[in-house]
mmCIF file of C-alpha atoms and ligand atoms in Angstrom:
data_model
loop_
_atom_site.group_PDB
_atom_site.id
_atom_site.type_symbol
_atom_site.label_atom_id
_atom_site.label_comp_id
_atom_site.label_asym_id
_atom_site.label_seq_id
_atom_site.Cartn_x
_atom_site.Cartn_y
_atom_site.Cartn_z
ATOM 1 C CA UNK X 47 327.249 325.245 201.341
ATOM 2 C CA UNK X 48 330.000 323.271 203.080
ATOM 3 C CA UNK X 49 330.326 319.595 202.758
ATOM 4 C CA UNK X 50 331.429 319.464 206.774
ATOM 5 C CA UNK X 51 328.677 319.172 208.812
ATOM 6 C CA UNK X 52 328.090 321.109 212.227
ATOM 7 C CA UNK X 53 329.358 324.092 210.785
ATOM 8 C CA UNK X 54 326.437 326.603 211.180
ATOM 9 C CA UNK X 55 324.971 326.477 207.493
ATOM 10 C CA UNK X 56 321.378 325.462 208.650
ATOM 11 C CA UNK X 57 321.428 327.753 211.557
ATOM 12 C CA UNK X 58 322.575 330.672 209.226
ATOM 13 C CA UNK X 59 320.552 330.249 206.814
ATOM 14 C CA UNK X 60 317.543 330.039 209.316
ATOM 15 C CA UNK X 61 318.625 333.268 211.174
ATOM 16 C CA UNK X 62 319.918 335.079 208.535
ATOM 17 C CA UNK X 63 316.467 334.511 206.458
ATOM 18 C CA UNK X 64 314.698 335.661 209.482
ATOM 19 C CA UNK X 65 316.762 338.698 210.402
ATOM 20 C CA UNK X 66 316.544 339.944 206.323
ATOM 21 C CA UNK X 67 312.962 339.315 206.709
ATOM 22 C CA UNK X 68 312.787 341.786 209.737
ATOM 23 C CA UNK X 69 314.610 344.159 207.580
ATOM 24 C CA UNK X 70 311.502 343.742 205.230
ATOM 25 C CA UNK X 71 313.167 341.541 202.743
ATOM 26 C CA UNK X 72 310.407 338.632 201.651
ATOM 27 C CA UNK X 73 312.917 335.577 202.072
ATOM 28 C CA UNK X 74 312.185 332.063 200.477
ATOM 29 C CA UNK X 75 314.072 329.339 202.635
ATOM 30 C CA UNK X 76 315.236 325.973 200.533
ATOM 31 C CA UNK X 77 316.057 322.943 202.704
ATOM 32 C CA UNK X 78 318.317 320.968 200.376
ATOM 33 C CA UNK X 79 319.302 318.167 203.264
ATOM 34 C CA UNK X 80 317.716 314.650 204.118
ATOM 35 C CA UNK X 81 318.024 315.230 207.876
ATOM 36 C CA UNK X 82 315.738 318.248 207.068
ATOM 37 C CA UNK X 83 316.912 320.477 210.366
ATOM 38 C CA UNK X 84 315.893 323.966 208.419
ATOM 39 C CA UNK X 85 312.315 322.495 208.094
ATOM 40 C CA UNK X 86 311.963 321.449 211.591
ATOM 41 C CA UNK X 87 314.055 324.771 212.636
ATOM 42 C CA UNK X 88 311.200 326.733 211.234
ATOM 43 C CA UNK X 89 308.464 324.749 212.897
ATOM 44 C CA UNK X 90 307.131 322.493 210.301
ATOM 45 C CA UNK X 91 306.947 318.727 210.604
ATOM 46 C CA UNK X 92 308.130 316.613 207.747
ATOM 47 C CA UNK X 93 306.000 313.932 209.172
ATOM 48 C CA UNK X 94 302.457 316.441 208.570
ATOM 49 C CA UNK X 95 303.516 317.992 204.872
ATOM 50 C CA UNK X 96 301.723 316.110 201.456
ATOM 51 C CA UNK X 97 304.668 317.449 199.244
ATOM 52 C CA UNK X 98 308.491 318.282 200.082
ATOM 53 C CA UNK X 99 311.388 318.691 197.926
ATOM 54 C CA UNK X 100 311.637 315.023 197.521
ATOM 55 C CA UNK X 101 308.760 314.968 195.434
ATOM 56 C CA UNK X 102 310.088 318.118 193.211
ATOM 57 C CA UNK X 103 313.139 316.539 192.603
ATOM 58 C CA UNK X 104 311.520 312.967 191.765
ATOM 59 C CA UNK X 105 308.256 313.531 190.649
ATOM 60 C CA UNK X 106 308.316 315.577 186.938
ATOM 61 C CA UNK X 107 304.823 316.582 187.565
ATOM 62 C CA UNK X 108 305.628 318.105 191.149
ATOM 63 C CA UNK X 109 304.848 321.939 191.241
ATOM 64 C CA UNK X 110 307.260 324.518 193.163
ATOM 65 C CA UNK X 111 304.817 326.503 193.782
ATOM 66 C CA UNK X 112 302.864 324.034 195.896
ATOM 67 C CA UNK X 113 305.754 323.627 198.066
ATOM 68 C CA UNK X 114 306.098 327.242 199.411
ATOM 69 C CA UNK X 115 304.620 327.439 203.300
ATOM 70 C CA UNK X 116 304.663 330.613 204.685
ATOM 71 C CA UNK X 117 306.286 330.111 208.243
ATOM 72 C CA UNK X 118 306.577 333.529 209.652
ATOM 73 C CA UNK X 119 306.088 337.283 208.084
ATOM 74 C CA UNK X 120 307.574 337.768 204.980
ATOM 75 C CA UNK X 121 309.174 334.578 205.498
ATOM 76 C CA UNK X 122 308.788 331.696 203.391
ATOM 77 C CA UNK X 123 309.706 327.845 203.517
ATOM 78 C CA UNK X 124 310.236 324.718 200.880
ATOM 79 C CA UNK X 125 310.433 321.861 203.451
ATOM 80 C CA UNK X 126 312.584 318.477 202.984
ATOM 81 C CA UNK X 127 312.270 315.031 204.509
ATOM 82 C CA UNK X 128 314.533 312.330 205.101
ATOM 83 C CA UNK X 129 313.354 310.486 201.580
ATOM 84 C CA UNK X 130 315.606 312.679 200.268
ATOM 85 C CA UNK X 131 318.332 310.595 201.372
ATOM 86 C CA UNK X 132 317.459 308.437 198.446
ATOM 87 C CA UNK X 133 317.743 310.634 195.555
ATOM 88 C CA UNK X 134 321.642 309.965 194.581
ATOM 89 C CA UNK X 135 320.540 306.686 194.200
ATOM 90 C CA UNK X 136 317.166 307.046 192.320
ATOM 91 C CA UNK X 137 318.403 309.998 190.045
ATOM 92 C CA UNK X 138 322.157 308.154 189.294
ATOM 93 C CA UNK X 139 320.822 307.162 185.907
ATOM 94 C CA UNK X 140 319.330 310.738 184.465
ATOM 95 C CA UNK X 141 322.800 312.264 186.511
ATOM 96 C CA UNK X 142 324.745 309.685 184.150
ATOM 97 C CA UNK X 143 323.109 311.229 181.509
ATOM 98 C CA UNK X 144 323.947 315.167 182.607
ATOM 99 C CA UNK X 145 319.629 315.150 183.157
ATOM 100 C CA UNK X 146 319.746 315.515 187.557
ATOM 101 C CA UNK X 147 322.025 317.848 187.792
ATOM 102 C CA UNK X 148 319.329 321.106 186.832
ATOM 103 C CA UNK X 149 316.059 319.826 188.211
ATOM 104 C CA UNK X 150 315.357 321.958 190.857
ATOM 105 C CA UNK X 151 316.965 325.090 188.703
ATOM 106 C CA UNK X 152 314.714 324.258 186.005
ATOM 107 C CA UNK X 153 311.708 324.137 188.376
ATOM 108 C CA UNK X 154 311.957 326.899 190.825
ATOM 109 C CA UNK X 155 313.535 329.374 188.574
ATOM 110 C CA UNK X 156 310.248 329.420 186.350
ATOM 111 C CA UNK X 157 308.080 329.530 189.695
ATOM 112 C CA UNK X 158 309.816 332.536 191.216
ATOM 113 C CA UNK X 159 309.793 334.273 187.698
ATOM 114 C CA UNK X 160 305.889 333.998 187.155
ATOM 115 C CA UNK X 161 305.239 336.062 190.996
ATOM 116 C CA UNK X 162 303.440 338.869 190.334
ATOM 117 C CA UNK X 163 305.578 341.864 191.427
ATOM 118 C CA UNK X 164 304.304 342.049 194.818
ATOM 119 C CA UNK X 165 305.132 338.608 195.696
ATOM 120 C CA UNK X 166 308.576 338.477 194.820
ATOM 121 C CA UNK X 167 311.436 337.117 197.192
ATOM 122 C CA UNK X 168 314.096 339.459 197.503
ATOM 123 C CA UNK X 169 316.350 336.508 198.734
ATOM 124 C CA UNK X 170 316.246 332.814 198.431
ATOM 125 C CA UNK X 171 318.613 331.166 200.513
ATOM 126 C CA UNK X 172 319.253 327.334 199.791
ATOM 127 C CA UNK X 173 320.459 325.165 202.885
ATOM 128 C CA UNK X 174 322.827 322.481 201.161
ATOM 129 C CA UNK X 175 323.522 319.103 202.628
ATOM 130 C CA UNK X 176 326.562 318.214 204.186
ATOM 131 C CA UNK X 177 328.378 316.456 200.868
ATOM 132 C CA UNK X 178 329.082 317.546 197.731
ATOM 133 C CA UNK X 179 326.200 315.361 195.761
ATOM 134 C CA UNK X 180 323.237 315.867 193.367
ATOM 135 C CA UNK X 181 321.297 317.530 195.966
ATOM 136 C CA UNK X 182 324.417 320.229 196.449
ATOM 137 C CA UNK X 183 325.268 320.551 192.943
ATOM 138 C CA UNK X 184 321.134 321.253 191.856
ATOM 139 C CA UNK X 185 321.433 324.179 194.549
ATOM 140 C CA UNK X 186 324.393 325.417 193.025
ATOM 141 C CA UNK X 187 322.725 325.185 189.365
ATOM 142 C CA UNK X 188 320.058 327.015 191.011
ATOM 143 C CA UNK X 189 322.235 329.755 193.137
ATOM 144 C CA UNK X 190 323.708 333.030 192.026
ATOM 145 C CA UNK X 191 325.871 333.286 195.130
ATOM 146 C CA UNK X 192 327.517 330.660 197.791
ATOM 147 C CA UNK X 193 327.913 331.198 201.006
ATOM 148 C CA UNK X 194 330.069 329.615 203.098
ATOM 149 C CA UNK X 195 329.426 328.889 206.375
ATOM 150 C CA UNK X 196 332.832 328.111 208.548
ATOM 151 C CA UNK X 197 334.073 327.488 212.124
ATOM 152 C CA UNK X 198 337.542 329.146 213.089
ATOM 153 C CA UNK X 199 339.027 325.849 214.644
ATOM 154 C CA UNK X 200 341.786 323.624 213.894
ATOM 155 C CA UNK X 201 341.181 322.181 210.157
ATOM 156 C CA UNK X 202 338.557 325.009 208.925
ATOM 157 C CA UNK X 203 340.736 325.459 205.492
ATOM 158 C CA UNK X 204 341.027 321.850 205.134
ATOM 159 C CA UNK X 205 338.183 320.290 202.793
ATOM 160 C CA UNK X 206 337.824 324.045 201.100
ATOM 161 C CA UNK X 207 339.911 323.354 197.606
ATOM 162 C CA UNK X 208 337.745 320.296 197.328
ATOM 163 C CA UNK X 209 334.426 322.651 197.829
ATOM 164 C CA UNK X 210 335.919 325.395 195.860
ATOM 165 C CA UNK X 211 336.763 323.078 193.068
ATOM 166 C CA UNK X 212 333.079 321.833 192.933
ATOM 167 C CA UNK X 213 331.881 325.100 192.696
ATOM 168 C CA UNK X 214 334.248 325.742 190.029
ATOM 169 C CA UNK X 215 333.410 322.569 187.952
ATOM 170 C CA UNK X 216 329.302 323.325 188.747
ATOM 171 C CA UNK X 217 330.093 326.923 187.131
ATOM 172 C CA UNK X 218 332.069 325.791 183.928
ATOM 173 C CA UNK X 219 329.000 323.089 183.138
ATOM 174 C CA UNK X 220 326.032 324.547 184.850
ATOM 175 C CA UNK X 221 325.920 328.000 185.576
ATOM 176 C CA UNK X 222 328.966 330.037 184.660
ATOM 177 C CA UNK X 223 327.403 333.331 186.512
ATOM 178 C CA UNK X 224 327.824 331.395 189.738
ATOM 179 C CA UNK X 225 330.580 333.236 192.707
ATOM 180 C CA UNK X 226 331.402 332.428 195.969
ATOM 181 C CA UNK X 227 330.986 335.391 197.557
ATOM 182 C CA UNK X 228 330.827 335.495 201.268
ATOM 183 C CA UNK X 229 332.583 333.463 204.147
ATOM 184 C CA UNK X 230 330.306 333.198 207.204
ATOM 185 C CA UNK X 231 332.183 332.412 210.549
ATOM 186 C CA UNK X 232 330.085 330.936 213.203
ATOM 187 C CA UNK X 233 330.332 329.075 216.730
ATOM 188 C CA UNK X 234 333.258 331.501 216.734
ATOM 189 C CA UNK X 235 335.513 332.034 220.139
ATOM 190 C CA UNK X 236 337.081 335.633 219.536
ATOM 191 C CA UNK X 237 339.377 335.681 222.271
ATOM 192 C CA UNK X 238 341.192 332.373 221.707
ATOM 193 C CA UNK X 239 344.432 332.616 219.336
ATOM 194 C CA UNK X 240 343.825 329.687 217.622
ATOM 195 C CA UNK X 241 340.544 331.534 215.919
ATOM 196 C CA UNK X 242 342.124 334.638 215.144
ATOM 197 C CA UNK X 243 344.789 332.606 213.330
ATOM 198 C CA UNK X 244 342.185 330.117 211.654
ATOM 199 C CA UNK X 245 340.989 334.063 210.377
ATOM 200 C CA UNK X 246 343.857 335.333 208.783
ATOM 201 C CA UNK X 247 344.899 332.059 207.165
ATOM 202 C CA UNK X 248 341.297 332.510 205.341
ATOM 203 C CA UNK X 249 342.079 336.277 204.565
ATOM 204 C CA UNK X 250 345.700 335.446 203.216
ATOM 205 C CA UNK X 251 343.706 332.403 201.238
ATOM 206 C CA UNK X 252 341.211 334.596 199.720
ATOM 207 C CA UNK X 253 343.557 337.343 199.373
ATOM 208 C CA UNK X 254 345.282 335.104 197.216
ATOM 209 C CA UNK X 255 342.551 334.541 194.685
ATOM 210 C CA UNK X 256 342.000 338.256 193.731
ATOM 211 C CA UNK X 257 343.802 338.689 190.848
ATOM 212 C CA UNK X 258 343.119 335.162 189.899
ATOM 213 C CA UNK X 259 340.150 333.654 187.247
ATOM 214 C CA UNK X 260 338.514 331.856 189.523
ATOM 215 C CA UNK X 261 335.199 331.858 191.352
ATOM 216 C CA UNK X 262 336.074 332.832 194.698
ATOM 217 C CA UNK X 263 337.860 335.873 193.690
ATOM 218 C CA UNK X 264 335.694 338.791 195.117
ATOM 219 C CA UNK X 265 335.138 336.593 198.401
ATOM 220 C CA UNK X 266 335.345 337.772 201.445
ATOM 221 C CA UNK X 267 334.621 337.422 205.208
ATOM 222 C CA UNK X 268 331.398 338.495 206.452
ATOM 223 C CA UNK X 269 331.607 340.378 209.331
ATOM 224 C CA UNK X 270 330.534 340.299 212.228
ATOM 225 C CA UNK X 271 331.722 336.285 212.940
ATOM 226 C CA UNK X 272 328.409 334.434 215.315
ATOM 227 C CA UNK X 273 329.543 333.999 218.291
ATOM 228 C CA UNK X 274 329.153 331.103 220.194
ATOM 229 C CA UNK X 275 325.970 331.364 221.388
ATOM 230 C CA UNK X 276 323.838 328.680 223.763
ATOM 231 C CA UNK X 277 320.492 330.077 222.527
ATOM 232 C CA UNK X 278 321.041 329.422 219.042
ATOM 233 C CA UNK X 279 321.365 326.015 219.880
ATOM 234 C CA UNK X 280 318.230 325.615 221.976
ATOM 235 C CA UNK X 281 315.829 327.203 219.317
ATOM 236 C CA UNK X 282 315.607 324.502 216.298
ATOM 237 C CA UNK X 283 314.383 322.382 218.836
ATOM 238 C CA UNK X 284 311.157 324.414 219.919
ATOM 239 C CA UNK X 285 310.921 325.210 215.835
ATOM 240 C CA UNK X 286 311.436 328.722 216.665
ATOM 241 C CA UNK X 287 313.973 331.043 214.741
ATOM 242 C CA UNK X 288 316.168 333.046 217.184
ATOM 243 C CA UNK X 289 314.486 336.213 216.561
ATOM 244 C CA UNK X 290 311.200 334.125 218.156
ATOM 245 C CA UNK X 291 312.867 332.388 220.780
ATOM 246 C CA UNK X 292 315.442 334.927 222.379
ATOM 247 C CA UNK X 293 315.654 338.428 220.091
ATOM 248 C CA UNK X 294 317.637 339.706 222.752
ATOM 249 C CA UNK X 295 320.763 337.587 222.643
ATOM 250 C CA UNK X 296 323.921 337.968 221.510
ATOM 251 C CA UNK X 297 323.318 335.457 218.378
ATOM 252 C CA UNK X 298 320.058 337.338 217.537
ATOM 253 C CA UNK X 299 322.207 340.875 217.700
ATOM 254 C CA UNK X 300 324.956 338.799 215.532
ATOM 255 C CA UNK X 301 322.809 337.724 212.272
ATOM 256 C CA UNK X 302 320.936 341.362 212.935
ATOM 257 C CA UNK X 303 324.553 342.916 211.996
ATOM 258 C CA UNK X 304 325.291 339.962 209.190
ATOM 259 C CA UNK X 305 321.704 340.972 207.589
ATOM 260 C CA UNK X 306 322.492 344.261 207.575
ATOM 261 C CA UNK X 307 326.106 343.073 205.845
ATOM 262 C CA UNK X 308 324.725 340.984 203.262
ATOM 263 C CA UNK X 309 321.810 343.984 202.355
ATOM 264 C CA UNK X 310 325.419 346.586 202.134
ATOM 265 C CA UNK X 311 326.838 343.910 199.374
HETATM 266 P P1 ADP Q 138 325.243 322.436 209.771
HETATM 267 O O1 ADP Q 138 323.916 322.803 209.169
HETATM 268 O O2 ADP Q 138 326.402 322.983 209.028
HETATM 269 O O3 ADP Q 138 325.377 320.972 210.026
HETATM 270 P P2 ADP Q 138 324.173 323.621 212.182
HETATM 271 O O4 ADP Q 138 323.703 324.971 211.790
HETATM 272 O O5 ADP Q 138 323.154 322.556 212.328
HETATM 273 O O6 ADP Q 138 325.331 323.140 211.208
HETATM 274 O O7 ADP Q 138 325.011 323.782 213.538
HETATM 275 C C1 ADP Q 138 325.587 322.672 214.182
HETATM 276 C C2 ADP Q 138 325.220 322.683 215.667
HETATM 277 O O8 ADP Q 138 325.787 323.836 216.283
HETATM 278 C C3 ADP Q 138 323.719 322.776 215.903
HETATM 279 O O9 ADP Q 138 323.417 322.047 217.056
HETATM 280 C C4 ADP Q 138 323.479 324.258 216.133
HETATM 281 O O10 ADP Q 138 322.349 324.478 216.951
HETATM 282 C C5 ADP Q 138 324.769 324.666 216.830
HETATM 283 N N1 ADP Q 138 325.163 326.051 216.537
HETATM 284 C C6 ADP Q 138 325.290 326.648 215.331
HETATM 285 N N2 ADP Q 138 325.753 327.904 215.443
HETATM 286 C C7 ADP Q 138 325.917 328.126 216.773
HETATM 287 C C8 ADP Q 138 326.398 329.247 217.562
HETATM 288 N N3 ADP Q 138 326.798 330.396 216.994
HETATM 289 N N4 ADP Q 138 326.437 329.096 218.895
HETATM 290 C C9 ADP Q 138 326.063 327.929 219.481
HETATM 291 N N5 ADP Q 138 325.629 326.850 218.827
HETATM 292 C C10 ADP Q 138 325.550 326.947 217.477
HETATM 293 MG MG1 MG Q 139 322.429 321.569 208.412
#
């Protein structure tokens, strides 16, 4: 999660799903935001599906299961749409009442639970919106872990109490096992000064919070940073992950390396 937008959290959690899946991990892919880029990253069209994550959230009747496409090899998908937009508004009443704030926790959790053992994901990675609403907080009632996905320019720190705190609140109401774990720099430019400074700020921030009580103490920066990359940019738009579209590249080497981080954790 991060409430900016453009910061690489849909294409991370499209390439990282894909690279853990070609380390044999069965990955389950959650797209959490209206504009629905994860679902049309991994080559499904909103426009085609009978049932999204609209419907789950909305509909009390609406099955998980039912929602689970498989989209490549060991790599699974629970598509959004742009309806989604609307459920702030539609759920404000039940969220009044502390009632929105666990429905897709209280219907996925059962639904990966009841897999028979060889159908188990190893990872589920949730792709939040970019704002800190009902849709964010149900995938943090629903996460063990946050990632968060950052860019090493000019204002990357700013806007992270404000996340931090949510995460903080979500834990204390909803689900106290809940940790920021990992930082995940992308579009990153290595060589420039301003990036390398953007990355020890965040060390001496996190550095900070070890001793501390607070969610975000064992967080740390995943390495390798993504660079800047033109391919990763060009694949959402044929639907392809990278690994599909150019497994060569320098992006498709860089989530390779962060898969094989996040499997070391
Ligand atoms: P968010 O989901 O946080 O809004 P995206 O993952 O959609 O961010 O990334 C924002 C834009 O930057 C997209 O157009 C995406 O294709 C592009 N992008 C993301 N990471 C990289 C990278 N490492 N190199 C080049 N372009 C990238
Ligand atoms: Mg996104």
């Amino acid at each position: 999660m991060n409430q900016k937008g453009g910061v690489g959290k849909t294409t991370t959690t499209v390439n990282l799903g894909a690279a853990l899946s070609l380390h044999r991990q069965r990955v389950l892919l959650i797209d959490l935001d209206p504009q629905a880029h994860l679902t049309l990253h991994v080559g499904l069209n909103p426009d085609d599906l009978d049932a999204t994550i609209y419907g789950l959230m909305t509909d009390p009747d609406a099955s998980a299961m039912h929602l689970i496409h498989e989209v490549r090899h060991r790599l699974y998908a629970m598509p959004a749409e742009v309806n989604l937009a609307g459920v702030d508004a539609e759920l404000a009443e039940a969220a009044a009442q502390g009632e929105a704030q666990h429905i897709l926790r209280d219907k996925v959790l059962p639904m990966l639970e009841s897999l028979p053992a060889e159908e188990r994901f190893d990872f589920v990675l949730i792709d939040c919106p970019p704002s800190l609403g009902l849709l964010t907080i149900n995938g943090l009632a629903l996460a063990n872990e946050v990632f968060v996905p950052m860019q090493t320019h000019f204002l990357a720190l700013q806007g992270l109490s404000k996340l931090l705190s949510t995460v903080s609140m979500v834990g204390q109401s909803l689900n106290p096992e809940l940790r920021v774990t990992a930082i995940v720099l992308g579009l990153h430019d290595g060589q420039t000064v301003l990036a390398n400074e953007v990355m020890s700020d965040l060390e001496s921030f996190l550095e900070a919070a070890r001793g501390m009580d607070v969610p975000w103490r064992s967080a740390r920066v995943l390495q390798p940073p993504v660079r800047r990359n033109i391919k990763l940019a060009e694949c959402p738009s044929f639907g392809k992950t990278i690994y599909d579209y150019a497994p060569l590249c320098p992006g498709a080497a860089d989530y390779r390396k962060l898969a094989e981080a996040v499997l070391a954790m």
